[in-house]
Structures are given as structure tokens and as C-alpha cells.
Amino acid sequence: QVQLVESGGGLVQAGGSLRLSCAASGRTFSSYAMAWFRQAPGKEREFVAAISWSGSSTYYADSVKGRFTISRDNAKNTVYLQMNSLKPEDTAVYYCAAAAPDTNEWLLVVVGVYDYWGQGTQVTVSS
């Protein structure tokens, strides 16, 4: 069982930066692949970024590539999302998610493979 708690959301002007954190409970955190998804009002939840259990592999949606960076600190049971050059279209609730240790990495962009989800944190980018 893994419990996830996001933090770090807020209101920022376009071009600004935010860093989201996701704190996980459970001794097996380091064996889970982790990801960030987001959901804007009236839209489906979409993939943002994922990181393998070791941190050696990362994956990004085209819309955030070059602006966002996902990382993890297994000693602190925490995954991060550094968001730079934010745009109004990045406005959404951002969710942290954990996938079972045996999940194929090519599936990490798929919302349905994740077993655990946080409550979400709101990110609002003003123009």
C-alpha cells in the first residue's frame, strides 16, 4: 500500500516556475515507477511526466518537454516536478501516481496502469 500527498501548487504568472512535491508512505516506494498527470476543467486526465523506479529513465509529454523536469529522491520517499516557463495552458490539478514495480516502462504514459493516486494540487498560471 502506498499513500501519496502532493504539495507545492499555487498561482503563478506566465513564464514563472513552481516545484511540486509528492511525498509517499510505505517502505517499498523505491520499487515503484512514479508519474505526474494533470486534469484541467472539462478535460480528461493527461500524462505529464514519469520516472522509473531507479530514476535512470524519464518520460515527458511533448507539451512539457524542455520546460518540466521530473526527479525522485528514494531516501526521502519523494518525487518532484520542476515546472519552468509556465503557460496559462498548464493550469490544471496535478496528480502524483505510483505504478506497480513490474509495470513495463512503455506503459507509463497510460493513466490506467497506475495503482495509487494522490489527492491533487492546483496549479494556476495567469496570463
PDB file of C-alpha atoms in Angstrom:
ATOM      1  CA  GLN A   1       0.000   0.000   0.000  1.00  0.00           C
ATOM      2  CA  VAL A   2       1.281   3.456  -0.962  1.00  0.00           C
ATOM      3  CA  GLN A   3      -0.207   6.778   0.083  1.00  0.00           C
ATOM      4  CA  LEU A   4       0.684   9.885  -1.882  1.00  0.00           C
ATOM      5  CA  VAL A   5       0.413  13.535  -0.818  1.00  0.00           C
ATOM      6  CA  GLU A   6       1.128  16.347  -3.261  1.00  0.00           C
ATOM      7  CA  SER A   7       2.205  19.875  -2.372  1.00  0.00           C
ATOM      8  CA  GLY A   8       3.669  22.948  -3.995  1.00  0.00           C
ATOM      9  CA  GLY A   9       0.831  24.096  -6.198  1.00  0.00           C
ATOM     10  CA  GLY A  10      -0.315  27.693  -6.376  1.00  0.00           C
ATOM     11  CA  LEU A  11      -0.860  30.762  -8.513  1.00  0.00           C
ATOM     12  CA  VAL A  12       1.973  31.967 -10.737  1.00  0.00           C
ATOM     13  CA  GLN A  13       2.315  34.346 -13.661  1.00  0.00           C
ATOM     14  CA  ALA A  14       3.092  33.078 -17.133  1.00  0.00           C
ATOM     15  CA  GLY A  15       6.811  32.489 -17.504  1.00  0.00           C
ATOM     16  CA  GLY A  16       7.214  31.685 -13.827  1.00  0.00           C
ATOM     17  CA  SER A  17       8.203  28.476 -12.072  1.00  0.00           C
ATOM     18  CA  LEU A  18       6.832  26.087  -9.486  1.00  0.00           C
ATOM     19  CA  ARG A  19       8.115  22.883  -7.937  1.00  0.00           C
ATOM     20  CA  LEU A  20       5.634  20.221  -6.995  1.00  0.00           C
ATOM     21  CA  SER A  21       6.445  17.550  -4.439  1.00  0.00           C
ATOM     22  CA  CYS A  22       4.816  14.200  -3.821  1.00  0.00           C
ATOM     23  CA  ALA A  23       5.547  12.534  -0.510  1.00  0.00           C
ATOM     24  CA  ALA A  24       4.928   8.794  -0.382  1.00  0.00           C
ATOM     25  CA  SER A  25       4.391   6.486   2.536  1.00  0.00           C
ATOM     26  CA  GLY A  26       5.471   2.874   2.547  1.00  0.00           C
ATOM     27  CA  ARG A  27       8.808   1.118   2.657  1.00  0.00           C
ATOM     28  CA  THR A  28       8.619  -0.007  -0.975  1.00  0.00           C
ATOM     29  CA  PHE A  29       8.481   3.445  -2.556  1.00  0.00           C
ATOM     30  CA  SER A  30      11.820   2.927  -4.293  1.00  0.00           C
ATOM     31  CA  SER A  31      10.423  -0.007  -6.268  1.00  0.00           C
ATOM     32  CA  TYR A  32       7.562   1.976  -7.846  1.00  0.00           C
ATOM     33  CA  ALA A  33       7.656   3.933 -11.042  1.00  0.00           C
ATOM     34  CA  MET A  34       6.171   7.375 -10.431  1.00  0.00           C
ATOM     35  CA  ALA A  35       4.411   9.900 -12.590  1.00  0.00           C
ATOM     36  CA  TRP A  36       2.623  13.213 -12.722  1.00  0.00           C
ATOM     37  CA  PHE A  37      -0.676  13.669 -14.512  1.00  0.00           C
ATOM     38  CA  ARG A  38      -2.884  16.729 -14.779  1.00  0.00           C
ATOM     39  CA  GLN A  39      -6.528  17.456 -15.354  1.00  0.00           C
ATOM     40  CA  ALA A  40      -7.982  20.763 -16.494  1.00  0.00           C
ATOM     41  CA  PRO A  41     -11.679  21.589 -16.065  1.00  0.00           C
ATOM     42  CA  GLY A  42     -13.787  19.747 -18.603  1.00  0.00           C
ATOM     43  CA  LYS A  43     -10.862  17.719 -19.887  1.00  0.00           C
ATOM     44  CA  GLU A  44      -9.576  14.215 -19.372  1.00  0.00           C
ATOM     45  CA  ARG A  45      -6.645  13.470 -17.112  1.00  0.00           C
ATOM     46  CA  GLU A  46      -3.455  13.590 -19.176  1.00  0.00           C
ATOM     47  CA  PHE A  47       0.071  12.333 -18.783  1.00  0.00           C
ATOM     48  CA  VAL A  48       2.747  14.894 -17.907  1.00  0.00           C
ATOM     49  CA  ALA A  49       5.912  13.038 -16.876  1.00  0.00           C
ATOM     50  CA  ALA A  50       7.103   9.700 -15.472  1.00  0.00           C
ATOM     51  CA  ILE A  51      10.251   8.339 -13.878  1.00  0.00           C
ATOM     52  CA  SER A  52      11.440   4.772 -13.447  1.00  0.00           C
ATOM     53  CA  TRP A  53      11.978   3.244 -10.018  1.00  0.00           C
ATOM     54  CA  SER A  54      15.713   3.936 -10.169  1.00  0.00           C
ATOM     55  CA  GLY A  55      15.398   7.391 -11.683  1.00  0.00           C
ATOM     56  CA  SER A  56      17.505   6.353 -14.662  1.00  0.00           C
ATOM     57  CA  SER A  57      14.672   6.786 -17.177  1.00  0.00           C
ATOM     58  CA  THR A  58      12.305   9.706 -17.579  1.00  0.00           C
ATOM     59  CA  TYR A  59       9.433  10.351 -19.962  1.00  0.00           C
ATOM     60  CA  TYR A  60       7.608  13.553 -20.838  1.00  0.00           C
ATOM     61  CA  ALA A  61       4.569  14.689 -22.729  1.00  0.00           C
ATOM     62  CA  ASP A  62       5.501  16.711 -25.786  1.00  0.00           C
ATOM     63  CA  SER A  63       3.671  19.713 -24.363  1.00  0.00           C
ATOM     64  CA  VAL A  64       6.039  19.973 -21.386  1.00  0.00           C
ATOM     65  CA  LYS A  65       9.294  18.639 -22.805  1.00  0.00           C
ATOM     66  CA  GLY A  66      12.128  21.084 -22.207  1.00  0.00           C
ATOM     67  CA  ARG A  67      10.162  23.005 -19.562  1.00  0.00           C
ATOM     68  CA  PHE A  68       9.360  20.408 -16.880  1.00  0.00           C
ATOM     69  CA  THR A  69      11.730  18.040 -15.070  1.00  0.00           C
ATOM     70  CA  ILE A  70      10.726  15.021 -13.023  1.00  0.00           C
ATOM     71  CA  SER A  71      13.070  13.651 -10.378  1.00  0.00           C
ATOM     72  CA  ARG A  72      12.955  11.478  -7.290  1.00  0.00           C
ATOM     73  CA  ASP A  73      14.749  11.061  -4.004  1.00  0.00           C
ATOM     74  CA  ASN A  74      14.213   7.498  -2.810  1.00  0.00           C
ATOM     75  CA  ALA A  75      15.856   8.236   0.521  1.00  0.00           C
ATOM     76  CA  LYS A  76      13.128  10.810   1.177  1.00  0.00           C
ATOM     77  CA  ASN A  77      10.297   8.860  -0.467  1.00  0.00           C
ATOM     78  CA  THR A  78       9.583  11.908  -2.608  1.00  0.00           C
ATOM     79  CA  VAL A  79       9.110  12.651  -6.286  1.00  0.00           C
ATOM     80  CA  TYR A  80       9.329  16.163  -7.690  1.00  0.00           C
ATOM     81  CA  LEU A  81       8.133  18.059 -10.731  1.00  0.00           C
ATOM     82  CA  GLN A  82      10.080  21.217 -11.515  1.00  0.00           C
ATOM     83  CA  MET A  83       7.975  23.376 -13.824  1.00  0.00           C
ATOM     84  CA  ASN A  84       9.601  26.283 -15.639  1.00  0.00           C
ATOM     85  CA  SER A  85       8.365  28.703 -18.295  1.00  0.00           C
ATOM     86  CA  LEU A  86       4.810  28.059 -17.231  1.00  0.00           C
ATOM     87  CA  LYS A  87       1.987  28.859 -19.621  1.00  0.00           C
ATOM     88  CA  PRO A  88      -1.717  29.509 -18.974  1.00  0.00           C
ATOM     89  CA  GLU A  89      -2.485  26.178 -20.662  1.00  0.00           C
ATOM     90  CA  ASP A  90      -0.557  24.427 -17.865  1.00  0.00           C
ATOM     91  CA  THR A  91      -3.366  25.375 -15.483  1.00  0.00           C
ATOM     92  CA  ALA A  92      -4.805  22.178 -14.000  1.00  0.00           C
ATOM     93  CA  VAL A  93      -4.967  19.971 -10.950  1.00  0.00           C
ATOM     94  CA  TYR A  94      -1.741  17.981 -10.856  1.00  0.00           C
ATOM     95  CA  TYR A  95      -1.781  14.423  -9.546  1.00  0.00           C
ATOM     96  CA  CYS A  96       1.024  12.185  -8.431  1.00  0.00           C
ATOM     97  CA  ALA A  97       0.709   8.468  -9.206  1.00  0.00           C
ATOM     98  CA  ALA A  98       2.568   5.231  -8.489  1.00  0.00           C
ATOM     99  CA  ALA A  99       2.745   2.168 -10.718  1.00  0.00           C
ATOM    100  CA  ALA A 100       3.429  -1.391  -9.610  1.00  0.00           C
ATOM    101  CA  PRO A 101       7.089  -2.470  -9.765  1.00  0.00           C
ATOM    102  CA  ASP A 102       6.580  -4.836 -12.708  1.00  0.00           C
ATOM    103  CA  THR A 103       4.937  -2.246 -14.971  1.00  0.00           C
ATOM    104  CA  ASN A 104       6.532  -2.054 -18.406  1.00  0.00           C
ATOM    105  CA  GLU A 105       8.081   1.357 -18.841  1.00  0.00           C
ATOM    106  CA  TRP A 106       6.484   1.900 -22.236  1.00  0.00           C
ATOM    107  CA  LEU A 107       3.106   1.827 -20.458  1.00  0.00           C
ATOM    108  CA  LEU A 108       3.939   4.621 -18.024  1.00  0.00           C
ATOM    109  CA  VAL A 109       2.107   7.198 -20.161  1.00  0.00           C
ATOM    110  CA  VAL A 110      -1.168   5.342 -19.657  1.00  0.00           C
ATOM    111  CA  VAL A 111      -3.349   6.542 -16.788  1.00  0.00           C
ATOM    112  CA  GLY A 112      -4.876   3.100 -16.264  1.00  0.00           C
ATOM    113  CA  VAL A 113      -1.658   1.358 -15.214  1.00  0.00           C
ATOM    114  CA  TYR A 114      -1.265   3.374 -12.028  1.00  0.00           C
ATOM    115  CA  ASP A 115      -2.344   1.760  -8.789  1.00  0.00           C
ATOM    116  CA  TYR A 116      -2.122   4.676  -6.394  1.00  0.00           C
ATOM    117  CA  TRP A 117      -3.053   8.337  -6.711  1.00  0.00           C
ATOM    118  CA  GLY A 118      -2.712  11.441  -4.611  1.00  0.00           C
ATOM    119  CA  GLN A 119      -5.469  13.970  -3.978  1.00  0.00           C
ATOM    120  CA  GLY A 120      -4.012  16.521  -6.368  1.00  0.00           C
ATOM    121  CA  THR A 121      -2.675  20.062  -6.096  1.00  0.00           C
ATOM    122  CA  GLN A 122      -3.985  23.046  -8.045  1.00  0.00           C
ATOM    123  CA  VAL A 123      -1.659  24.930 -10.377  1.00  0.00           C
ATOM    124  CA  THR A 124      -2.976  28.165 -11.872  1.00  0.00           C
ATOM    125  CA  VAL A 125      -0.962  30.159 -14.403  1.00  0.00           C
ATOM    126  CA  SER A 126      -2.192  33.669 -15.120  1.00  0.00           C
ATOM    127  CA  SER A 127      -1.524  35.442 -18.399  1.00  0.00           C
TER     128      SER A 127
END
